[in-house]
């Protein structure tokens, strides 16, 4: 087990660090009536059973890397956790209005990030989950993502390269004892479902696309940052440094999704961090721009349909919710 901060109390996080898989389902739900004690109880006991549900499904193919992480939204935190301490930074997703593009905020009480190398395992887990939840919840969004060639997004670029690896993973995503003792072992997670204008994107030359992203397309080599004050690439705007020059990474598990017949082509953005402000600062730099006015040009070809923030409590906190 991983140690939280002081190193004395073993805290097992959820499988936030599970690997990118061939398939993933992103399920965002709201509770229909948060004032109905029976409904809240059903939701709470279902959430507490996630571990059992995971075992049910994961055991059917242990090679398939099945994992599910559960996030709880700010407006349902008190009900779902029955009054556990609120994570210090947890609040609903704050809309960001740039001059040209807006990061909208959409509802969500629960996020299930379901991953496996087999689509049928994700499907089966979600089926069993929805059976237990019955009519206590409404589906706000259900997106099925898939692996596209060599981990490329639908813009054609390899997506996820700069993710932290090794010990930097926990450092980036797991709240420590010192940071927030009441939420140790947990992570913040932000999701945004983006749809792309692929026709407009394809009208750019490969060099123009590479300048938007900040990496070469074929072999994924990082380009130099633009000079200060000039249009910055996506990778530059999404790089956050502290006052001491330290870089703050987040863990991204983006997946492509879409239906060519409906002309739907998307990227489901999902970012985990132990510091919500880091993701918020990335969004600020993307939508408002740095300097302000020079927004992330990825947004001229990508529009968010959702924007929601959750907290992913430690595994033991989740499993213990049913004990009242
Ligand atoms: C880097 C795609 C949205 C944060 C990248 C890269 C690609 C990419 C291709 C370069 C390779 C890599 O390091 O992974 C996309 C697409 C998006 C999207 C298609 C949606 C349309 C976002 C959002 C955030 C974000 C909303 C944060 C709120 C990052 C970070 C990096 C990155 C932190 C790494 C920067 C570095 O250290 O080099 N993204 N991204 N991305 N993106 Fe995004």
PDB file of N, CA and C and ligand atoms in Angstrom, residues 93 151-163 190-196 213-215 220 222 225 234-240 247-252 254 266-271 278-284 286-287 296 298-299 301-304, ligand 1:
ATOM      1  N   UNK A  93     -17.107  23.052 -11.196  1.00  0.00           N
ATOM      2  CA  UNK A  93     -16.300  23.578 -12.298  1.00  0.00           C
ATOM      3  C   UNK A  93     -16.675  25.035 -12.544  1.00  0.00           C
ATOM      4  N   UNK A 151      -1.772   5.601 -29.889  1.00  0.00           N
ATOM      5  CA  UNK A 151      -2.222   6.531 -28.842  1.00  0.00           C
ATOM      6  C   UNK A 151      -2.390   7.951 -29.392  1.00  0.00           C
ATOM      7  N   UNK A 152      -2.908   8.048 -30.620  1.00  0.00           N
ATOM      8  CA  UNK A 152      -3.162   9.366 -31.205  1.00  0.00           C
ATOM      9  C   UNK A 152      -4.573   9.824 -30.876  1.00  0.00           C
ATOM     10  N   UNK A 153      -4.762  11.157 -30.791  1.00  0.00           N
ATOM     11  CA  UNK A 153      -6.113  11.695 -30.731  1.00  0.00           C
ATOM     12  C   UNK A 153      -6.614  11.844 -32.160  1.00  0.00           C
ATOM     13  N   UNK A 154      -7.863  12.300 -32.324  1.00  0.00           N
ATOM     14  CA  UNK A 154      -8.427  12.359 -33.672  1.00  0.00           C
ATOM     15  C   UNK A 154      -7.881  13.542 -34.474  1.00  0.00           C
ATOM     16  N   UNK A 155      -7.086  14.399 -33.809  1.00  0.00           N
ATOM     17  CA  UNK A 155      -6.349  15.431 -34.556  1.00  0.00           C
ATOM     18  C   UNK A 155      -5.100  14.831 -35.185  1.00  0.00           C
ATOM     19  N   UNK A 156      -4.798  13.578 -34.814  1.00  0.00           N
ATOM     20  CA  UNK A 156      -3.694  12.857 -35.444  1.00  0.00           C
ATOM     21  C   UNK A 156      -2.386  12.907 -34.669  1.00  0.00           C
ATOM     22  N   UNK A 157      -2.415  13.508 -33.456  1.00  0.00           N
ATOM     23  CA  UNK A 157      -1.185  13.630 -32.666  1.00  0.00           C
ATOM     24  C   UNK A 157      -1.163  12.626 -31.516  1.00  0.00           C
ATOM     25  N   UNK A 158       0.034  12.140 -31.194  1.00  0.00           N
ATOM     26  CA  UNK A 158       0.197  11.241 -30.047  1.00  0.00           C
ATOM     27  C   UNK A 158      -0.158  12.032 -28.790  1.00  0.00           C
ATOM     28  N   UNK A 159      -1.051  11.501 -27.980  1.00  0.00           N
ATOM     29  CA  UNK A 159      -1.627  12.245 -26.852  1.00  0.00           C
ATOM     30  C   UNK A 159      -1.333  11.529 -25.536  1.00  0.00           C
ATOM     31  N   UNK A 160      -0.612  12.204 -24.655  1.00  0.00           N
ATOM     32  CA  UNK A 160      -0.311  11.640 -23.336  1.00  0.00           C
ATOM     33  C   UNK A 160       1.170  11.533 -23.035  1.00  0.00           C
ATOM     34  N   UNK A 161       1.985  11.918 -24.024  1.00  0.00           N
ATOM     35  CA  UNK A 161       3.441  11.742 -23.914  1.00  0.00           C
ATOM     36  C   UNK A 161       4.039  12.359 -22.653  1.00  0.00           C
ATOM     37  N   UNK A 162       3.651  13.599 -22.339  1.00  0.00           N
ATOM     38  CA  UNK A 162       4.311  14.323 -21.248  1.00  0.00           C
ATOM     39  C   UNK A 162       3.761  13.939 -19.874  1.00  0.00           C
ATOM     40  N   UNK A 163       2.925  12.913 -19.818  1.00  0.00           N
ATOM     41  CA  UNK A 163       2.412  12.454 -18.524  1.00  0.00           C
ATOM     42  C   UNK A 163       3.551  12.094 -17.586  1.00  0.00           C
ATOM     43  N   UNK A 190     -10.814  16.496 -13.442  1.00  0.00           N
ATOM     44  CA  UNK A 190     -11.615  17.392 -14.278  1.00  0.00           C
ATOM     45  C   UNK A 190     -11.850  16.708 -15.617  1.00  0.00           C
ATOM     46  N   UNK A 191     -13.104  16.742 -16.091  1.00  0.00           N
ATOM     47  CA  UNK A 191     -13.404  16.174 -17.409  1.00  0.00           C
ATOM     48  C   UNK A 191     -14.016  17.242 -18.314  1.00  0.00           C
ATOM     49  N   UNK A 192     -13.687  17.149 -19.590  1.00  0.00           N
ATOM     50  CA  UNK A 192     -14.304  17.974 -20.629  1.00  0.00           C
ATOM     51  C   UNK A 192     -14.432  17.122 -21.881  1.00  0.00           C
ATOM     52  N   UNK A 193     -15.660  17.093 -22.402  1.00  0.00           N
ATOM     53  CA  UNK A 193     -15.893  16.339 -23.642  1.00  0.00           C
ATOM     54  C   UNK A 193     -15.801  17.313 -24.813  1.00  0.00           C
ATOM     55  N   UNK A 194     -14.759  17.160 -25.630  1.00  0.00           N
ATOM     56  CA  UNK A 194     -14.530  18.080 -26.748  1.00  0.00           C
ATOM     57  C   UNK A 194     -14.959  17.445 -28.068  1.00  0.00           C
ATOM     58  N   UNK A 195     -15.589  18.251 -28.947  1.00  0.00           N
ATOM     59  CA  UNK A 195     -15.799  17.810 -30.331  1.00  0.00           C
ATOM     60  C   UNK A 195     -14.956  18.683 -31.262  1.00  0.00           C
ATOM     61  N   UNK A 196     -14.423  18.040 -32.291  1.00  0.00           N
ATOM     62  CA  UNK A 196     -13.495  18.713 -33.202  1.00  0.00           C
ATOM     63  C   UNK A 196     -14.163  19.077 -34.528  1.00  0.00           C
ATOM     64  N   UNK A 213       0.017  22.397 -31.687  1.00  0.00           N
ATOM     65  CA  UNK A 213       0.206  21.424 -30.598  1.00  0.00           C
ATOM     66  C   UNK A 213       1.546  21.641 -29.888  1.00  0.00           C
ATOM     67  N   UNK A 214       2.598  21.923 -30.648  1.00  0.00           N
ATOM     68  CA  UNK A 214       3.928  22.082 -30.045  1.00  0.00           C
ATOM     69  C   UNK A 214       4.774  20.831 -30.133  1.00  0.00           C
ATOM     70  N   UNK A 215       4.351  19.898 -30.991  1.00  0.00           N
ATOM     71  CA  UNK A 215       5.121  18.673 -31.240  1.00  0.00           C
ATOM     72  C   UNK A 215       5.011  18.309 -32.713  1.00  0.00           C
ATOM     73  N   UNK A 220       6.521  12.875 -33.094  1.00  0.00           N
ATOM     74  CA  UNK A 220       6.172  13.293 -31.733  1.00  0.00           C
ATOM     75  C   UNK A 220       7.297  14.017 -30.997  1.00  0.00           C
ATOM     76  N   UNK A 222       9.171  17.193 -29.433  1.00  0.00           N
ATOM     77  CA  UNK A 222       8.742  18.463 -28.872  1.00  0.00           C
ATOM     78  C   UNK A 222       9.427  19.628 -29.602  1.00  0.00           C
ATOM     79  N   UNK A 225       9.595  26.316 -27.485  1.00  0.00           N
ATOM     80  CA  UNK A 225       8.536  27.258 -27.138  1.00  0.00           C
ATOM     81  C   UNK A 225       8.660  28.500 -28.010  1.00  0.00           C
ATOM     82  N   UNK A 234      -0.111  24.609 -27.626  1.00  0.00           N
ATOM     83  CA  UNK A 234      -0.900  23.959 -26.569  1.00  0.00           C
ATOM     84  C   UNK A 234       0.000  23.427 -25.463  1.00  0.00           C
ATOM     85  N   UNK A 235       1.085  22.779 -25.836  1.00  0.00           N
ATOM     86  CA  UNK A 235       1.935  22.169 -24.804  1.00  0.00           C
ATOM     87  C   UNK A 235       2.583  23.227 -23.908  1.00  0.00           C
ATOM     88  N   UNK A 236       2.794  24.422 -24.435  1.00  0.00           N
ATOM     89  CA  UNK A 236       3.373  25.498 -23.628  1.00  0.00           C
ATOM     90  C   UNK A 236       2.330  26.086 -22.680  1.00  0.00           C
ATOM     91  N   UNK A 237       1.121  26.328 -23.209  1.00  0.00           N
ATOM     92  CA  UNK A 237       0.064  26.900 -22.372  1.00  0.00           C
ATOM     93  C   UNK A 237      -0.327  25.939 -21.259  1.00  0.00           C
ATOM     94  N   UNK A 238      -0.184  24.633 -21.512  1.00  0.00           N
ATOM     95  CA  UNK A 238      -0.572  23.625 -20.521  1.00  0.00           C
ATOM     96  C   UNK A 238       0.593  23.258 -19.597  1.00  0.00           C
ATOM     97  N   UNK A 239       1.683  24.022 -19.650  1.00  0.00           N
ATOM     98  CA  UNK A 239       2.798  23.768 -18.729  1.00  0.00           C
ATOM     99  C   UNK A 239       2.746  24.804 -17.605  1.00  0.00           C
ATOM    100  N   UNK A 240       2.613  24.319 -16.385  1.00  0.00           N
ATOM    101  CA  UNK A 240       2.451  25.210 -15.233  1.00  0.00           C
ATOM    102  C   UNK A 240       3.689  25.105 -14.347  1.00  0.00           C
ATOM    103  N   UNK A 247       7.898  22.343 -12.118  1.00  0.00           N
ATOM    104  CA  UNK A 247       6.758  22.079 -12.991  1.00  0.00           C
ATOM    105  C   UNK A 247       5.711  21.240 -12.274  1.00  0.00           C
ATOM    106  N   UNK A 248       4.436  21.615 -12.435  1.00  0.00           N
ATOM    107  CA  UNK A 248       3.347  20.841 -11.841  1.00  0.00           C
ATOM    108  C   UNK A 248       2.655  20.012 -12.918  1.00  0.00           C
ATOM    109  N   UNK A 249       2.868  18.709 -12.890  1.00  0.00           N
ATOM    110  CA  UNK A 249       2.258  17.822 -13.888  1.00  0.00           C
ATOM    111  C   UNK A 249       0.871  17.385 -13.446  1.00  0.00           C
ATOM    112  N   UNK A 250       0.074  16.981 -14.430  1.00  0.00           N
ATOM    113  CA  UNK A 250      -1.187  16.304 -14.139  1.00  0.00           C
ATOM    114  C   UNK A 250      -1.151  14.981 -14.899  1.00  0.00           C
ATOM    115  N   UNK A 251      -2.065  14.071 -14.543  1.00  0.00           N
ATOM    116  CA  UNK A 251      -2.119  12.791 -15.254  1.00  0.00           C
ATOM    117  C   UNK A 251      -3.341  12.786 -16.165  1.00  0.00           C
ATOM    118  N   UNK A 252      -3.107  12.689 -17.475  1.00  0.00           N
ATOM    119  CA  UNK A 252      -4.196  12.719 -18.458  1.00  0.00           C
ATOM    120  C   UNK A 252      -4.453  11.329 -19.017  1.00  0.00           C
ATOM    121  N   UNK A 254      -6.804  10.967 -21.719  1.00  0.00           N
ATOM    122  CA  UNK A 254      -7.694  11.332 -22.833  1.00  0.00           C
ATOM    123  C   UNK A 254      -7.970  10.132 -23.722  1.00  0.00           C
ATOM    124  N   UNK A 266     -14.318  13.370 -31.570  1.00  0.00           N
ATOM    125  CA  UNK A 266     -14.034  14.036 -30.305  1.00  0.00           C
ATOM    126  C   UNK A 266     -12.827  13.531 -29.547  1.00  0.00           C
ATOM    127  N   UNK A 267     -12.467  14.340 -28.544  1.00  0.00           N
ATOM    128  CA  UNK A 267     -11.473  13.946 -27.552  1.00  0.00           C
ATOM    129  C   UNK A 267     -12.122  14.108 -26.188  1.00  0.00           C
ATOM    130  N   UNK A 268     -12.153  13.042 -25.402  1.00  0.00           N
ATOM    131  CA  UNK A 268     -12.629  13.162 -24.038  1.00  0.00           C
ATOM    132  C   UNK A 268     -11.424  13.471 -23.177  1.00  0.00           C
ATOM    133  N   UNK A 269     -11.368  14.730 -22.680  1.00  0.00           N
ATOM    134  CA  UNK A 269     -10.254  15.121 -21.811  1.00  0.00           C
ATOM    135  C   UNK A 269     -10.562  14.719 -20.381  1.00  0.00           C
ATOM    136  N   UNK A 270      -9.593  14.043 -19.734  1.00  0.00           N
ATOM    137  CA  UNK A 270      -9.719  13.747 -18.310  1.00  0.00           C
ATOM    138  C   UNK A 270      -8.352  13.944 -17.672  1.00  0.00           C
ATOM    139  N   UNK A 271      -8.307  14.817 -16.661  1.00  0.00           N
ATOM    140  CA  UNK A 271      -7.034  15.121 -16.007  1.00  0.00           C
ATOM    141  C   UNK A 271      -7.145  14.952 -14.506  1.00  0.00           C
ATOM    142  N   UNK A 278      -3.983  23.629 -10.347  1.00  0.00           N
ATOM    143  CA  UNK A 278      -3.079  23.433 -11.492  1.00  0.00           C
ATOM    144  C   UNK A 278      -3.892  23.236 -12.775  1.00  0.00           C
ATOM    145  N   UNK A 279      -4.917  22.387 -12.730  1.00  0.00           N
ATOM    146  CA  UNK A 279      -5.755  22.151 -13.916  1.00  0.00           C
ATOM    147  C   UNK A 279      -6.510  23.433 -14.270  1.00  0.00           C
ATOM    148  N   UNK A 280      -6.981  24.134 -13.246  1.00  0.00           N
ATOM    149  CA  UNK A 280      -7.719  25.377 -13.496  1.00  0.00           C
ATOM    150  C   UNK A 280      -6.823  26.427 -14.153  1.00  0.00           C
ATOM    151  N   UNK A 281      -5.567  26.440 -13.754  1.00  0.00           N
ATOM    152  CA  UNK A 281      -4.635  27.402 -14.347  1.00  0.00           C
ATOM    153  C   UNK A 281      -4.341  27.040 -15.810  1.00  0.00           C
ATOM    154  N   UNK A 282      -4.248  25.746 -16.091  1.00  0.00           N
ATOM    155  CA  UNK A 282      -4.073  25.308 -17.478  1.00  0.00           C
ATOM    156  C   UNK A 282      -5.243  25.787 -18.329  1.00  0.00           C
ATOM    157  N   UNK A 283      -6.460  25.600 -17.804  1.00  0.00           N
ATOM    158  CA  UNK A 283      -7.660  25.995 -18.551  1.00  0.00           C
ATOM    159  C   UNK A 283      -7.690  27.511 -18.755  1.00  0.00           C
ATOM    160  N   UNK A 284      -7.313  28.235 -17.725  1.00  0.00           N
ATOM    161  CA  UNK A 284      -7.252  29.689 -17.797  1.00  0.00           C
ATOM    162  C   UNK A 284      -6.301  30.119 -18.919  1.00  0.00           C
ATOM    163  N   UNK A 286      -5.331  28.331 -21.460  1.00  0.00           N
ATOM    164  CA  UNK A 286      -5.837  27.894 -22.765  1.00  0.00           C
ATOM    165  C   UNK A 286      -6.947  28.812 -23.279  1.00  0.00           C
ATOM    166  N   UNK A 287      -7.930  29.117 -22.408  1.00  0.00           N
ATOM    167  CA  UNK A 287      -9.139  29.827 -22.883  1.00  0.00           C
ATOM    168  C   UNK A 287      -8.954  31.341 -22.922  1.00  0.00           C
ATOM    169  N   UNK A 296      -5.344  29.317 -26.762  1.00  0.00           N
ATOM    170  CA  UNK A 296      -4.838  28.065 -27.321  1.00  0.00           C
ATOM    171  C   UNK A 296      -5.546  27.799 -28.653  1.00  0.00           C
ATOM    172  N   UNK A 298      -5.788  25.232 -30.321  1.00  0.00           N
ATOM    173  CA  UNK A 298      -6.475  23.930 -30.361  1.00  0.00           C
ATOM    174  C   UNK A 298      -7.983  24.164 -30.217  1.00  0.00           C
ATOM    175  N   UNK A 299      -8.354  25.278 -29.537  1.00  0.00           N
ATOM    176  CA  UNK A 299      -9.764  25.582 -29.271  1.00  0.00           C
ATOM    177  C   UNK A 299     -10.486  26.092 -30.513  1.00  0.00           C
ATOM    178  N   UNK A 301     -10.469  24.575 -33.082  1.00  0.00           N
ATOM    179  CA  UNK A 301     -10.858  23.333 -33.764  1.00  0.00           C
ATOM    180  C   UNK A 301     -11.493  22.331 -32.791  1.00  0.00           C
ATOM    181  N   UNK A 302     -11.711  22.754 -31.548  1.00  0.00           N
ATOM    182  CA  UNK A 302     -12.204  21.855 -30.501  1.00  0.00           C
ATOM    183  C   UNK A 302     -13.124  22.639 -29.570  1.00  0.00           C
ATOM    184  N   UNK A 303     -14.335  22.125 -29.364  1.00  0.00           N
ATOM    185  CA  UNK A 303     -15.321  22.838 -28.536  1.00  0.00           C
ATOM    186  C   UNK A 303     -15.763  21.933 -27.390  1.00  0.00           C
ATOM    187  N   UNK A 304     -15.656  22.420 -26.138  1.00  0.00           N
ATOM    188  CA  UNK A 304     -16.092  21.577 -25.027  1.00  0.00           C
ATOM    189  C   UNK A 304     -17.618  21.569 -24.888  1.00  0.00           C
TER     190      UNK A 304
HETATM  191  C1  LIG B   1      -0.220  17.987 -24.123  1.00  0.00           C
HETATM  192  C2  LIG B   1      -3.986  17.085 -27.042  1.00  0.00           C
HETATM  193  C3  LIG B   1      -6.932  19.404 -23.942  1.00  0.00           C
HETATM  194  C4  LIG B   1      -3.299  19.550 -20.735  1.00  0.00           C
HETATM  195  C5  LIG B   1      -0.972  17.590 -25.203  1.00  0.00           C
HETATM  196  C6  LIG B   1      -0.450  17.003 -26.407  1.00  0.00           C
HETATM  197  C7  LIG B   1      -1.515  16.733 -27.202  1.00  0.00           C
HETATM  198  C8  LIG B   1      -2.701  17.176 -26.533  1.00  0.00           C
HETATM  199  C9  LIG B   1      -1.476  16.076 -28.581  1.00  0.00           C
HETATM  200  C10 LIG B   1       1.047  16.748 -26.698  1.00  0.00           C
HETATM  201  C11 LIG B   1       1.509  15.397 -26.275  1.00  0.00           C
HETATM  202  C12 LIG B   1       1.412  15.139 -24.806  1.00  0.00           C
HETATM  203  O1  LIG B   1       2.266  15.582 -24.032  1.00  0.00           O
HETATM  204  O2  LIG B   1       0.457  14.515 -24.398  1.00  0.00           O
HETATM  205  C13 LIG B   1      -5.113  17.638 -26.447  1.00  0.00           C
HETATM  206  C14 LIG B   1      -6.426  17.654 -27.044  1.00  0.00           C
HETATM  207  C15 LIG B   1      -7.251  18.314 -26.171  1.00  0.00           C
HETATM  208  C16 LIG B   1      -6.448  18.704 -25.032  1.00  0.00           C
HETATM  209  C17 LIG B   1      -6.782  17.040 -28.387  1.00  0.00           C
HETATM  210  C18 LIG B   1      -8.714  18.632 -26.291  1.00  0.00           C
HETATM  211  C19 LIG B   1      -9.252  19.058 -27.382  1.00  0.00           C
HETATM  212  C20 LIG B   1      -6.215  19.656 -22.801  1.00  0.00           C
HETATM  213  C21 LIG B   1      -6.725  20.289 -21.614  1.00  0.00           C
HETATM  214  C22 LIG B   1      -5.694  20.325 -20.710  1.00  0.00           C
HETATM  215  C23 LIG B   1      -4.532  19.721 -21.341  1.00  0.00           C
HETATM  216  C24 LIG B   1      -8.152  20.793 -21.438  1.00  0.00           C
HETATM  217  C25 LIG B   1      -5.646  20.837 -19.290  1.00  0.00           C
HETATM  218  C26 LIG B   1      -6.636  21.414 -18.659  1.00  0.00           C
HETATM  219  C27 LIG B   1      -2.167  19.113 -21.374  1.00  0.00           C
HETATM  220  C28 LIG B   1      -0.867  19.021 -20.722  1.00  0.00           C
HETATM  221  C29 LIG B   1       0.031  18.600 -21.706  1.00  0.00           C
HETATM  222  C30 LIG B   1      -0.748  18.420 -22.930  1.00  0.00           C
HETATM  223  C31 LIG B   1      -0.552  19.296 -19.258  1.00  0.00           C
HETATM  224  C32 LIG B   1       1.529  18.350 -21.532  1.00  0.00           C
HETATM  225  C33 LIG B   1       2.317  19.634 -21.653  1.00  0.00           C
HETATM  226  C34 LIG B   1       3.797  19.385 -21.506  1.00  0.00           C
HETATM  227  O3  LIG B   1       4.252  19.327 -20.361  1.00  0.00           O
HETATM  228  O4  LIG B   1       4.470  19.201 -22.524  1.00  0.00           O
HETATM  229  N1  LIG B   1      -2.346  17.705 -25.310  1.00  0.00           N
HETATM  230  N2  LIG B   1      -5.177  18.272 -25.237  1.00  0.00           N
HETATM  231  N3  LIG B   1      -4.884  19.338 -22.613  1.00  0.00           N
HETATM  232  N4  LIG B   1      -2.066  18.748 -22.690  1.00  0.00           N
HETATM  233 FE1  LIG B   1      -3.578  18.585 -23.983  1.00  0.00          FE
END
